[in-house]
Amino acid sequence: MIDKTSPLPIYYQLVEWIKGLIEQGVLQPGDSLPSEREYAERFSISRMTVRQAITELVNSGYLYRQKGVGTFVAEKKIEQQLMGLTSFTEDMKARGMEPSSKLVGFEIVPAPTYISEQLTIQEHAPVYEIKRIRLADGIPMALEKTYISANLVKGLTEEIVQSSLYHHIENQLSIKIDEATQVLESSVATQQEAEYLNIQKGAPILLIQRNTTLTDGTSLEIVKSSYRGDRYKFTITLKR
């Protein structure tokens, strides 16, 4: 509740109170919040203070606004550690969620210059270009485009790439994956990304490029992913 004698700002107390209701399950995803006026009258505070608290909760992903309708509790974000190299399938299964993929593109194409340089193969050498929507419990989480040398990983089919590509590479082909470098940046969804991910054009997304190598240093893949900013967050542990 709100304590006006506390040194903590009132908006911050309201933020923590609403967050507590969400984390305790009192407020469930999809629930509608009272209006700013109702909160202001309940706690005898200004609507500007309420608006500041609600805006902070929207920006942090706890709530979302629907223009002309109201403010609602957002779905809980999936949290992924950036400390280990796991596939999307492995990561979702570890969370007790059912992973799946929707293949929207699969072909062998001549490697353009920027791809051949990063895979350290000849320009125009054959590469798989794989475009998939990655889903968890049936909900689109990411749009993923993968490039792999067709001379390195042979015999890929649509059936294989719709399951776990890493599992096939390591267990069926006995190719050992070693490490990856990932680059993250924030962006907003293009029209195509919005359509694939079932979000609004211009909605926040996380762009990640992962370059993966094998134990002998050979470049395995380049993966460019667009993650929904409203459903995903990444964490990393740093040690001094």
Coordinates of N, CA and C in Angstrom, one line a residue:
M1 N 0.8 -1.2 0.0 CA 0.0 0.0 0.0 C 0.9 1.3 0.0
I2 N 0.2 2.4 -0.1 CA 1.0 3.7 -0.2 C 1.2 4.3 1.1
D3 N 2.4 4.6 1.4 CA 2.8 5.2 2.7 C 3.3 6.6 2.4
K4 N 2.5 7.7 2.6 CA 3.0 9.0 2.2 C 4.0 9.6 3.2
T5 N 4.3 8.9 4.3 CA 5.4 9.3 5.2 C 6.7 8.7 4.8
S6 N 6.7 7.7 3.9 CA 7.9 7.0 3.5 C 8.8 7.9 2.6
P7 N 10.1 7.7 2.8 CA 11.0 8.5 1.9 C 11.0 8.0 0.4
L8 N 10.4 6.9 0.2 CA 10.3 6.3 -1.2 C 9.3 7.1 -1.9
P9 N 9.6 7.5 -3.2 CA 8.6 8.2 -4.0 C 7.3 7.5 -4.1
I10 N 6.2 8.2 -4.2 CA 4.9 7.6 -4.2 C 4.7 6.7 -5.5
Y11 N 5.2 7.2 -6.6 CA 5.0 6.5 -7.9 C 5.8 5.1 -7.8
Y12 N 6.9 5.2 -7.1 CA 7.7 3.9 -6.9 C 7.0 2.9 -6.1
Q13 N 6.3 3.4 -5.0 CA 5.5 2.5 -4.1 C 4.4 1.9 -4.9
L14 N 3.8 2.7 -5.8 CA 2.7 2.1 -6.6 C 3.2 1.1 -7.6
V15 N 4.4 1.4 -8.2 CA 5.0 0.4 -9.1 C 5.2 -0.9 -8.4
E16 N 5.8 -0.9 -7.2 CA 6.1 -2.1 -6.5 C 4.9 -2.8 -6.0
W17 N 3.8 -2.1 -5.6 CA 2.6 -2.7 -5.2 C 1.9 -3.4 -6.3
I18 N 1.9 -2.8 -7.5 CA 1.2 -3.5 -8.7 C 2.1 -4.7 -9.1
K19 N 3.4 -4.5 -9.1 CA 4.3 -5.6 -9.4 C 4.1 -6.8 -8.5
G20 N 3.9 -6.5 -7.2 CA 3.7 -7.5 -6.2 C 2.4 -8.3 -6.5
L21 N 1.3 -7.6 -6.9 CA 0.1 -8.3 -7.3 C 0.3 -9.2 -8.5
I22 N 1.1 -8.8 -9.4 CA 1.3 -9.6 -10.6 C 2.2 -10.8 -10.3
E23 N 3.2 -10.6 -9.5 CA 4.1 -11.7 -9.1 C 3.4 -12.7 -8.2
Q24 N 2.5 -12.3 -7.4 CA 1.7 -13.2 -6.5 C 0.6 -13.9 -7.2
G25 N 0.3 -13.5 -8.5 CA -0.8 -14.1 -9.2 C -2.1 -13.5 -9.0
V26 N -2.2 -12.4 -8.2 CA -3.5 -11.8 -7.9 C -4.0 -11.2 -9.2
L27 N -3.0 -10.6 -10.0 CA -3.3 -10.1 -11.3 C -2.7 -11.0 -12.3
Q28 N -3.5 -11.5 -13.2 CA -3.1 -12.5 -14.2 C -2.9 -11.9 -15.6
P29 N -2.1 -12.5 -16.4 CA -1.9 -12.0 -17.8 C -3.3 -11.8 -18.5
G30 N -3.4 -10.7 -19.1 CA -4.7 -10.3 -19.7 C -5.7 -9.6 -18.9
D31 N -5.5 -9.6 -17.6 CA -6.4 -8.8 -16.7 C -6.3 -7.3 -17.0
S32 N -7.4 -6.7 -16.9 CA -7.5 -5.2 -17.1 C -7.2 -4.5 -15.8
L33 N -6.4 -3.4 -15.8 CA -6.2 -2.6 -14.6 C -7.2 -1.5 -14.5
P34 N -7.4 -1.1 -13.2 CA -8.3 0.1 -13.0 C -7.8 1.3 -13.7
S35 N -8.6 2.2 -14.0 CA -8.2 3.5 -14.7 C -7.3 4.3 -13.8
E36 N -6.6 5.2 -14.4 CA -5.7 6.2 -13.6 C -6.5 6.9 -12.6
R37 N -7.7 7.3 -13.0 CA -8.6 8.0 -12.0 C -9.0 7.2 -10.8
E38 N -9.2 5.9 -11.1 CA -9.6 5.0 -9.9 C -8.4 4.9 -9.0
Y39 N -7.2 4.7 -9.5 CA -6.1 4.6 -8.6 C -5.8 5.9 -7.9
A40 N -6.0 7.0 -8.6 CA -5.8 8.3 -7.9 C -6.7 8.5 -6.8
E41 N -8.0 8.2 -7.0 CA -9.0 8.3 -6.0 C -8.8 7.4 -4.8
R42 N -8.4 6.1 -5.1 CA -8.2 5.1 -4.1 C -7.1 5.5 -3.1
F43 N -6.0 6.0 -3.7 CA -4.8 6.3 -2.8 C -4.7 7.8 -2.5
S44 N -5.6 8.6 -3.0 CA -5.6 10.1 -2.8 C -4.2 10.6 -3.3
I45 N -3.9 10.3 -4.5 CA -2.7 10.8 -5.2 C -3.1 11.4 -6.5
S46 N -2.1 12.1 -7.2 CA -2.4 12.7 -8.4 C -2.4 11.7 -9.6
R47 N -3.2 12.0 -10.6 CA -3.2 11.1 -11.8 C -1.9 11.1 -12.5
M48 N -1.1 12.2 -12.4 CA 0.2 12.3 -13.0 C 1.1 11.3 -12.3
T49 N 1.0 11.1 -11.0 CA 1.8 10.1 -10.3 C 1.4 8.7 -10.7
V50 N 0.1 8.5 -10.9 CA -0.3 7.2 -11.3 C 0.2 6.9 -12.7
R51 N 0.1 7.9 -13.6 CA 0.5 7.7 -15.0 C 2.0 7.4 -15.0
Q52 N 2.8 8.0 -14.2 CA 4.2 7.8 -14.1 C 4.5 6.3 -13.7
A53 N 3.8 5.8 -12.8 CA 3.9 4.4 -12.3 C 3.5 3.4 -13.4
I54 N 2.4 3.7 -14.0 CA 1.9 2.8 -15.1 C 2.9 2.8 -16.3
T55 N 3.4 4.0 -16.6 CA 4.3 4.0 -17.8 C 5.6 3.2 -17.5
E56 N 6.1 3.3 -16.3 CA 7.2 2.5 -15.9 C 7.0 1.0 -16.0
L57 N 5.8 0.6 -15.6 CA 5.4 -0.8 -15.7 C 5.3 -1.3 -17.1
V58 N 4.8 -0.4 -18.0 CA 4.6 -0.7 -19.4 C 6.0 -0.8 -20.0
N59 N 6.9 0.1 -19.7 CA 8.2 0.1 -20.3 C 9.1 -1.1 -19.8
S60 N 8.8 -1.6 -18.6 CA 9.5 -2.7 -18.1 C 8.9 -4.1 -18.5
G61 N 7.7 -4.0 -19.2 CA 7.1 -5.2 -19.7 C 6.1 -5.9 -18.8
Y62 N 5.8 -5.3 -17.7 CA 4.8 -5.9 -16.8 C 3.3 -5.6 -17.3
L63 N 3.1 -4.5 -18.0 CA 1.8 -4.1 -18.5 C 1.9 -3.7 -20.0
Y64 N 0.8 -3.7 -20.6 CA 0.8 -3.1 -22.0 C -0.5 -2.3 -22.2
R65 N -0.4 -1.3 -23.0 CA -1.6 -0.5 -23.2 C -2.2 -0.8 -24.6
Q66 N -3.5 -0.8 -24.6 CA -4.3 -1.0 -25.9 C -5.1 0.3 -26.1
K67 N -4.7 1.0 -27.1 CA -5.3 2.3 -27.4 C -6.8 2.3 -27.4
G68 N -7.4 3.1 -26.6 CA -8.9 3.2 -26.7 C -9.6 2.2 -25.9
V69 N -8.8 1.2 -25.3 CA -9.4 0.1 -24.5 C -9.0 0.1 -23.1
G70 N -7.7 0.2 -22.8 CA -7.2 0.2 -21.4 C -5.8 -0.3 -21.3
T71 N -5.4 -0.6 -20.0 CA -4.1 -1.2 -19.7 C -4.3 -2.6 -19.1
F72 N -3.4 -3.5 -19.6 CA -3.6 -4.9 -19.2 C -2.3 -5.5 -18.7
V73 N -2.4 -6.6 -18.0 CA -1.2 -7.3 -17.5 C -0.6 -8.1 -18.7
A74 N 0.7 -7.9 -18.9 CA 1.4 -8.6 -20.0 C 1.7 -10.1 -19.6
E75 N 1.9 -10.9 -20.6 CA 2.4 -12.2 -20.4 C 3.8 -12.2 -19.8
K76 N 4.1 -13.1 -18.9 CA 5.4 -13.1 -18.3 C 6.5 -13.4 -19.4
K77 N 7.6 -12.6 -19.3 CA 8.6 -12.8 -20.3 C 9.5 -14.0 -20.0
I78 N 9.9 -14.7 -21.1 CA 10.8 -15.8 -21.0 C 12.2 -15.2 -20.8
E79 N 12.9 -15.7 -19.7 CA 14.2 -15.2 -19.4 C 15.3 -16.2 -19.8
Q80 N 16.2 -15.8 -20.6 CA 17.3 -16.7 -21.1 C 18.6 -16.2 -20.7
Q81 N 19.4 -17.0 -20.1 CA 20.8 -16.7 -19.7 C 21.7 -16.7 -20.9
L82 N 22.6 -15.8 -21.0 CA 23.5 -15.7 -22.1 C 24.9 -16.4 -21.8
M83 N 24.8 -17.4 -20.9 CA 26.1 -18.0 -20.4 C 26.4 -19.3 -21.1
G84 N 25.5 -19.9 -21.8 CA 25.7 -21.2 -22.4 C 25.2 -21.2 -23.8
L85 N 25.7 -22.1 -24.6 CA 25.3 -22.3 -26.0 C 24.2 -23.4 -26.1
T86 N 23.0 -23.0 -26.1 CA 21.9 -24.0 -26.3 C 21.0 -23.6 -27.4
S87 N 20.3 -24.6 -28.0 CA 19.4 -24.3 -29.0 C 18.1 -23.8 -28.5
F88 N 17.2 -23.2 -29.3 CA 15.9 -22.7 -28.9 C 15.1 -23.9 -28.3
T89 N 15.2 -25.1 -29.0 CA 14.4 -26.2 -28.6 C 14.9 -26.7 -27.2
E90 N 16.2 -26.8 -27.0 CA 16.7 -27.2 -25.7 C 16.3 -26.2 -24.6
D91 N 16.3 -24.9 -24.9 CA 16.0 -23.9 -23.9 C 14.6 -23.9 -23.5
M92 N 13.7 -24.1 -24.5 CA 12.2 -24.1 -24.1 C 11.9 -25.4 -23.4
K93 N 12.5 -26.5 -23.7 CA 12.2 -27.8 -23.0 C 12.7 -27.7 -21.6
A94 N 13.8 -27.0 -21.3 CA 14.3 -26.8 -20.0 C 13.4 -26.0 -19.1
R95 N 12.5 -25.2 -19.8 CA 11.5 -24.3 -19.0 C 10.2 -25.0 -18.9
G96 N 10.1 -26.3 -19.4 CA 8.8 -27.0 -19.4 C 7.8 -26.5 -20.4
M97 N 8.3 -25.8 -21.5 CA 7.5 -25.4 -22.5 C 7.6 -26.2 -23.8
E98 N 6.6 -26.3 -24.6 CA 6.7 -27.1 -25.8 C 7.2 -26.3 -27.0
P99 N 8.4 -26.6 -27.5 CA 9.0 -25.8 -28.6 C 8.5 -26.4 -29.9
S100 N 8.4 -25.5 -30.9 CA 8.0 -25.9 -32.2 C 8.5 -24.8 -33.2
S101 N 8.6 -25.2 -34.5 CA 9.1 -24.3 -35.5 C 8.1 -24.3 -36.7
K102 N 7.9 -23.2 -37.3 CA 7.2 -23.1 -38.5 C 8.1 -22.6 -39.6
L103 N 8.4 -23.5 -40.5 CA 9.3 -23.2 -41.6 C 8.7 -22.3 -42.6
V104 N 9.3 -21.2 -42.9 CA 8.7 -20.3 -43.9 C 9.7 -20.1 -45.1
G105 N 10.9 -20.7 -45.0 CA 11.8 -20.7 -46.1 C 12.9 -21.7 -45.9
F106 N 13.2 -22.4 -47.0 CA 14.3 -23.4 -46.9 C 14.8 -23.6 -48.4
E107 N 16.0 -23.2 -48.6 CA 16.6 -23.4 -50.0 C 18.1 -23.3 -49.9
I108 N 18.8 -23.7 -50.9 CA 20.2 -23.6 -51.1 C 20.5 -22.5 -52.0
V109 N 21.3 -21.5 -51.6 CA 21.5 -20.3 -52.4 C 23.0 -20.0 -52.5
P110 N 23.5 -19.3 -53.5 CA 24.9 -18.9 -53.5 C 25.2 -17.9 -52.4
A111 N 26.2 -18.1 -51.6 CA 26.5 -17.3 -50.5 C 26.9 -15.9 -50.9
P112 N 26.2 -14.8 -50.5 CA 26.6 -13.5 -50.8 C 27.9 -13.1 -50.0
T113 N 28.5 -12.1 -50.4 CA 29.8 -11.7 -49.9 C 29.9 -11.7 -48.4
Y114 N 28.9 -11.0 -47.7 CA 29.0 -10.8 -46.3 C 28.7 -12.1 -45.5
I115 N 28.0 -13.1 -46.1 CA 27.8 -14.4 -45.5 C 29.1 -15.3 -45.7
S116 N 29.6 -15.3 -47.0 CA 30.8 -16.1 -47.2 C 32.0 -15.6 -46.4
E117 N 32.1 -14.3 -46.1 CA 33.2 -13.8 -45.3 C 33.1 -14.3 -43.9
Q118 N 31.9 -14.3 -43.3 CA 31.7 -14.7 -42.0 C 31.8 -16.2 -41.8
L119 N 31.4 -17.0 -42.8 CA 31.5 -18.4 -42.7 C 32.9 -18.9 -43.2
T120 N 33.7 -18.0 -43.7 CA 35.0 -18.3 -44.3 C 34.9 -19.4 -45.3
I121 N 34.0 -19.1 -46.3 CA 33.9 -20.0 -47.4 C 34.0 -19.1 -48.7
Q122 N 34.1 -19.8 -49.9 CA 34.2 -19.0 -51.1 C 32.9 -18.3 -51.4
E123 N 33.0 -17.1 -52.0 CA 31.8 -16.3 -52.4 C 31.1 -17.2 -53.4
H124 N 29.7 -17.2 -53.2 CA 28.8 -17.9 -54.1 C 28.8 -19.4 -53.9
A125 N 29.6 -19.9 -52.8 CA 29.5 -21.3 -52.5 C 28.1 -21.6 -52.0
P126 N 27.6 -22.8 -52.1 CA 26.3 -23.1 -51.7 C 26.1 -23.1 -50.2
V127 N 25.0 -22.4 -49.7 CA 24.7 -22.3 -48.3 C 23.2 -22.6 -48.2
Y128 N 22.8 -23.2 -47.1 CA 21.4 -23.3 -46.7 C 20.9 -22.0 -46.2
E129 N 19.8 -21.5 -46.7 CA 19.2 -20.3 -46.1 C 17.9 -20.8 -45.5
I130 N 17.8 -20.8 -44.2 CA 16.7 -21.4 -43.5 C 16.0 -20.3 -42.7
K131 N 14.7 -20.1 -42.9 CA 13.9 -19.1 -42.2 C 12.8 -19.8 -41.4
R132 N 12.8 -19.6 -40.1 CA 11.8 -20.3 -39.3 C 11.2 -19.3 -38.3
I133 N 10.0 -19.6 -37.9 CA 9.3 -18.9 -36.8 C 9.5 -19.9 -35.6
R134 N 10.1 -19.4 -34.5 CA 10.2 -20.3 -33.4 C 9.1 -20.0 -32.4
L135 N 8.4 -21.1 -32.0 CA 7.3 -20.9 -31.1 C 7.5 -21.7 -29.8
A136 N 6.9 -21.2 -28.7 CA 6.9 -21.8 -27.4 C 5.4 -21.9 -27.0
D137 N 5.0 -23.2 -26.7 CA 3.5 -23.4 -26.4 C 2.6 -22.8 -27.4
G138 N 3.1 -22.8 -28.7 CA 2.3 -22.3 -29.8 C 2.3 -20.8 -30.0
I139 N 3.1 -20.1 -29.2 CA 3.1 -18.6 -29.3 C 4.4 -18.2 -30.0
P140 N 4.3 -17.4 -31.1 CA 5.5 -17.0 -31.8 C 6.5 -16.2 -30.9
M141 N 7.7 -16.6 -30.8 CA 8.7 -15.9 -30.0 C 9.8 -15.2 -30.8
A142 N 10.2 -15.8 -31.9 CA 11.3 -15.2 -32.7 C 11.2 -15.6 -34.1
L143 N 11.7 -14.7 -35.0 CA 11.9 -15.0 -36.4 C 13.3 -15.2 -36.6
E144 N 13.7 -16.3 -37.1 CA 15.1 -16.7 -37.2 C 15.5 -17.1 -38.6
K145 N 16.6 -16.5 -39.1 CA 17.2 -16.8 -40.4 C 18.6 -17.3 -40.2
T146 N 18.9 -18.5 -40.7 CA 20.1 -19.3 -40.5 C 20.8 -19.5 -41.8
Y147 N 22.1 -19.4 -41.8 CA 23.0 -19.7 -43.0 C 24.0 -20.7 -42.5
I148 N 24.1 -21.8 -43.3 CA 25.0 -22.9 -43.0 C 25.6 -23.4 -44.3
S149 N 26.9 -23.7 -44.4 CA 27.5 -24.2 -45.6 C 26.9 -25.5 -45.9
A150 N 26.5 -25.6 -47.2 CA 25.9 -26.9 -47.6 C 27.0 -28.0 -47.9
N151 N 28.3 -27.5 -48.0 CA 29.4 -28.4 -48.2 C 29.8 -29.0 -46.8
L152 N 29.5 -28.3 -45.7 CA 29.9 -28.7 -44.4 C 28.9 -29.6 -43.8
V153 N 27.6 -29.2 -43.8 CA 26.5 -30.0 -43.3 C 25.7 -30.5 -44.4
K154 N 25.8 -31.7 -44.8 CA 25.2 -32.2 -46.0 C 23.9 -32.9 -45.6
G155 N 22.9 -32.9 -46.6 CA 21.7 -33.7 -46.4 C 20.6 -33.1 -45.6
L156 N 20.7 -31.8 -45.3 CA 19.6 -31.2 -44.5 C 18.3 -31.2 -45.3
T157 N 17.2 -31.5 -44.6 CA 15.9 -31.5 -45.2 C 15.0 -30.6 -44.4
E158 N 13.8 -30.3 -45.0 CA 12.8 -29.5 -44.3 C 12.4 -30.2 -43.0
E159 N 12.3 -31.5 -43.0 CA 11.9 -32.2 -41.8 C 12.9 -32.1 -40.7
I160 N 14.2 -32.1 -41.0 CA 15.2 -32.0 -40.0 C 15.2 -30.6 -39.4
V161 N 15.1 -29.5 -40.2 CA 15.3 -28.2 -39.7 C 14.0 -27.8 -38.9
Q162 N 12.9 -28.5 -39.1 CA 11.7 -28.1 -38.3 C 11.8 -28.7 -36.9
S163 N 12.8 -29.5 -36.6 CA 13.0 -30.0 -35.2 C 14.2 -29.3 -34.6
S164 N 15.1 -30.0 -34.0 CA 16.3 -29.4 -33.4 C 17.5 -29.6 -34.4
L165 N 18.0 -28.5 -35.0 CA 19.1 -28.6 -35.9 C 20.4 -29.0 -35.1
Y166 N 20.6 -28.4 -33.9 CA 21.8 -28.8 -33.2 C 21.8 -30.3 -32.8
H167 N 20.7 -30.8 -32.5 CA 20.6 -32.3 -32.1 C 21.0 -33.1 -33.3
H168 N 20.5 -32.7 -34.5 CA 20.9 -33.5 -35.7 C 22.4 -33.4 -36.0
I169 N 22.9 -32.2 -35.9 CA 24.3 -31.9 -36.3 C 25.2 -32.7 -35.3
E170 N 24.9 -32.7 -34.1 CA 25.8 -33.3 -33.1 C 25.6 -34.8 -33.0
N171 N 24.3 -35.3 -33.0 CA 24.0 -36.7 -32.8 C 24.0 -37.5 -34.0
Q172 N 23.5 -37.0 -35.1 CA 23.4 -37.7 -36.3 C 24.6 -37.6 -37.2
L173 N 25.2 -36.4 -37.2 CA 26.4 -36.2 -38.1 C 27.7 -36.2 -37.3
S174 N 27.6 -36.3 -36.0 CA 28.8 -36.4 -35.1 C 29.7 -35.2 -35.3
I175 N 29.1 -34.0 -35.5 CA 29.9 -32.7 -35.7 C 29.8 -32.0 -34.3
K176 N 30.9 -31.7 -33.7 CA 30.9 -31.1 -32.4 C 30.9 -29.6 -32.4
I177 N 29.9 -29.0 -31.8 CA 29.7 -27.6 -31.7 C 30.5 -27.1 -30.5
D178 N 31.3 -26.0 -30.7 CA 32.1 -25.6 -29.6 C 31.6 -24.3 -28.9
E179 N 31.6 -23.2 -29.7 CA 31.3 -21.9 -29.0 C 30.6 -21.0 -30.1
A180 N 30.1 -19.8 -29.5 CA 29.5 -18.9 -30.4 C 29.7 -17.5 -29.9
T181 N 29.7 -16.5 -30.8 CA 29.7 -15.1 -30.4 C 28.3 -14.5 -30.8
Q182 N 27.7 -13.8 -29.8 CA 26.4 -13.2 -30.0 C 26.5 -11.7 -29.9
V183 N 25.8 -11.0 -30.8 CA 25.7 -9.5 -30.7 C 24.2 -9.2 -30.6
L184 N 23.9 -8.4 -29.6 CA 22.5 -8.0 -29.4 C 22.3 -6.5 -29.6
E185 N 21.2 -6.2 -30.1 CA 20.8 -4.8 -30.3 C 19.3 -4.6 -30.3
S186 N 18.8 -3.5 -29.9 CA 17.4 -3.2 -29.9 C 16.9 -2.6 -31.2
S187 N 15.7 -2.9 -31.6 CA 15.1 -2.4 -32.8 C 13.6 -2.4 -32.7
V188 N 13.0 -2.1 -33.8 CA 11.5 -2.1 -33.9 C 11.1 -3.0 -35.0
A189 N 10.0 -3.6 -34.9 CA 9.6 -4.6 -35.9 C 9.2 -4.0 -37.3
T190 N 9.7 -4.7 -38.3 CA 9.3 -4.3 -39.7 C 7.9 -4.9 -39.9
Q191 N 7.4 -4.6 -41.1 CA 6.1 -5.1 -41.4 C 6.1 -6.6 -41.5
Q192 N 7.2 -7.2 -42.1 CA 7.3 -8.6 -42.2 C 7.5 -9.3 -40.8
E193 N 8.4 -8.7 -40.0 CA 8.5 -9.3 -38.7 C 7.3 -9.2 -37.9
A194 N 6.5 -8.1 -38.0 CA 5.3 -8.0 -37.3 C 4.3 -9.1 -37.7
E195 N 4.2 -9.3 -39.0 CA 3.3 -10.4 -39.5 C 3.6 -11.8 -39.0
Y196 N 4.9 -12.1 -39.0 CA 5.4 -13.4 -38.6 C 5.2 -13.6 -37.1
L197 N 5.5 -12.5 -36.3 CA 5.5 -12.7 -34.8 C 4.2 -12.3 -34.2
N198 N 3.2 -11.9 -35.0 CA 1.9 -11.5 -34.4 C 2.0 -10.3 -33.5
I199 N 2.7 -9.3 -33.9 CA 2.8 -8.1 -33.1 C 2.6 -6.9 -34.0
Q200 N 2.5 -5.7 -33.5 CA 2.3 -4.5 -34.3 C 3.6 -4.1 -34.9
K201 N 3.5 -3.6 -36.1 CA 4.7 -2.9 -36.8 C 5.2 -1.8 -35.9
G202 N 6.5 -1.8 -35.7 CA 7.1 -0.8 -34.8 C 7.2 -1.2 -33.4
A203 N 6.7 -2.4 -33.0 CA 6.8 -2.9 -31.7 C 8.3 -3.2 -31.4
P204 N 8.7 -3.1 -30.1 CA 10.1 -3.4 -29.8 C 10.5 -4.8 -30.0
I205 N 11.7 -5.0 -30.6 CA 12.2 -6.4 -30.7 C 13.7 -6.4 -30.4
L206 N 14.2 -7.6 -30.1 CA 15.6 -7.7 -29.8 C 16.3 -8.5 -31.0
L207 N 17.3 -7.8 -31.6 CA 18.0 -8.5 -32.7 C 19.2 -9.1 -32.2
I208 N 19.4 -10.4 -32.6 CA 20.6 -11.1 -32.1 C 21.2 -11.8 -33.3
Q209 N 22.5 -11.6 -33.5 CA 23.3 -12.4 -34.5 C 24.2 -13.3 -33.8
R210 N 24.2 -14.6 -34.1 CA 25.1 -15.5 -33.5 C 25.9 -16.2 -34.5
N211 N 27.2 -16.2 -34.3 CA 28.2 -16.8 -35.2 C 28.8 -18.0 -34.4
T212 N 28.5 -19.2 -34.9 CA 28.9 -20.4 -34.1 C 30.0 -21.2 -34.8
T213 N 30.9 -21.7 -34.0 CA 32.1 -22.4 -34.6 C 32.2 -23.8 -34.0
L214 N 32.9 -24.7 -34.7 CA 33.1 -26.1 -34.2 C 34.4 -26.1 -33.4
T215 N 34.7 -27.3 -32.9 CA 35.8 -27.5 -32.0 C 37.1 -27.2 -32.7
D216 N 37.1 -27.4 -34.1 CA 38.4 -27.2 -34.8 C 38.4 -25.8 -35.4
G217 N 37.5 -24.9 -35.0 CA 37.5 -23.5 -35.4 C 36.8 -23.3 -36.7
T218 N 36.2 -24.3 -37.3 CA 35.4 -24.1 -38.5 C 34.1 -23.3 -38.2
S219 N 33.8 -22.4 -39.0 CA 32.5 -21.7 -38.9 C 31.3 -22.6 -39.2
L220 N 30.4 -22.7 -38.3 CA 29.2 -23.6 -38.6 C 28.1 -22.8 -39.2
E221 N 27.7 -21.7 -38.5 CA 26.5 -21.0 -38.9 C 26.5 -19.6 -38.6
I222 N 25.6 -18.9 -39.2 CA 25.3 -17.5 -38.9 C 23.8 -17.5 -38.7
V223 N 23.3 -17.0 -37.5 CA 21.9 -17.0 -37.2 C 21.5 -15.6 -36.9
K224 N 20.5 -15.1 -37.6 CA 20.0 -13.7 -37.3 C 18.6 -13.9 -36.8
S225 N 18.3 -13.5 -35.6 CA 17.0 -13.7 -34.9 C 16.4 -12.3 -34.5
S226 N 15.1 -12.3 -34.6 CA 14.3 -11.1 -34.2 C 13.4 -11.7 -33.1
Y227 N 13.7 -11.3 -31.8 CA 12.9 -11.8 -30.7 C 11.9 -10.7 -30.3
R228 N 10.7 -11.2 -29.9 CA 9.7 -10.3 -29.4 C 10.1 -9.6 -28.1
G229 N 10.1 -8.3 -28.1 CA 10.5 -7.6 -26.9 C 9.6 -7.7 -25.7
D230 N 8.3 -8.0 -26.1 CA 7.3 -8.1 -25.0 C 7.3 -9.5 -24.4
R231 N 8.0 -10.5 -24.9 CA 7.9 -11.9 -24.4 C 9.3 -12.4 -24.0
Y232 N 10.3 -11.7 -24.3 CA 11.7 -12.3 -24.1 C 12.6 -11.3 -23.4
K233 N 13.5 -11.8 -22.5 CA 14.5 -10.9 -22.0 C 15.7 -11.8 -21.8
F234 N 16.9 -11.2 -21.8 CA 18.1 -11.9 -21.7 C 18.9 -11.4 -20.5
T235 N 19.5 -12.3 -19.8 CA 20.3 -12.0 -18.6 C 21.7 -12.5 -18.7
I236 N 22.7 -11.9 -18.1 CA 24.0 -12.4 -18.1 C 24.6 -12.2 -16.7
T237 N 25.4 -13.1 -16.2 CA 26.1 -13.0 -14.9 C 27.5 -12.6 -15.1
L238 N 27.9 -11.6 -14.5 CA 29.3 -11.1 -14.6 C 30.1 -11.3 -13.3
K239 N 31.3 -11.8 -13.5 CA 32.1 -11.9 -12.3 C 33.3 -11.0 -12.4
R240 N 33.7 -10.5 -11.3 CA 34.9 -9.6 -11.2 C 36.2 -10.5 -11.1

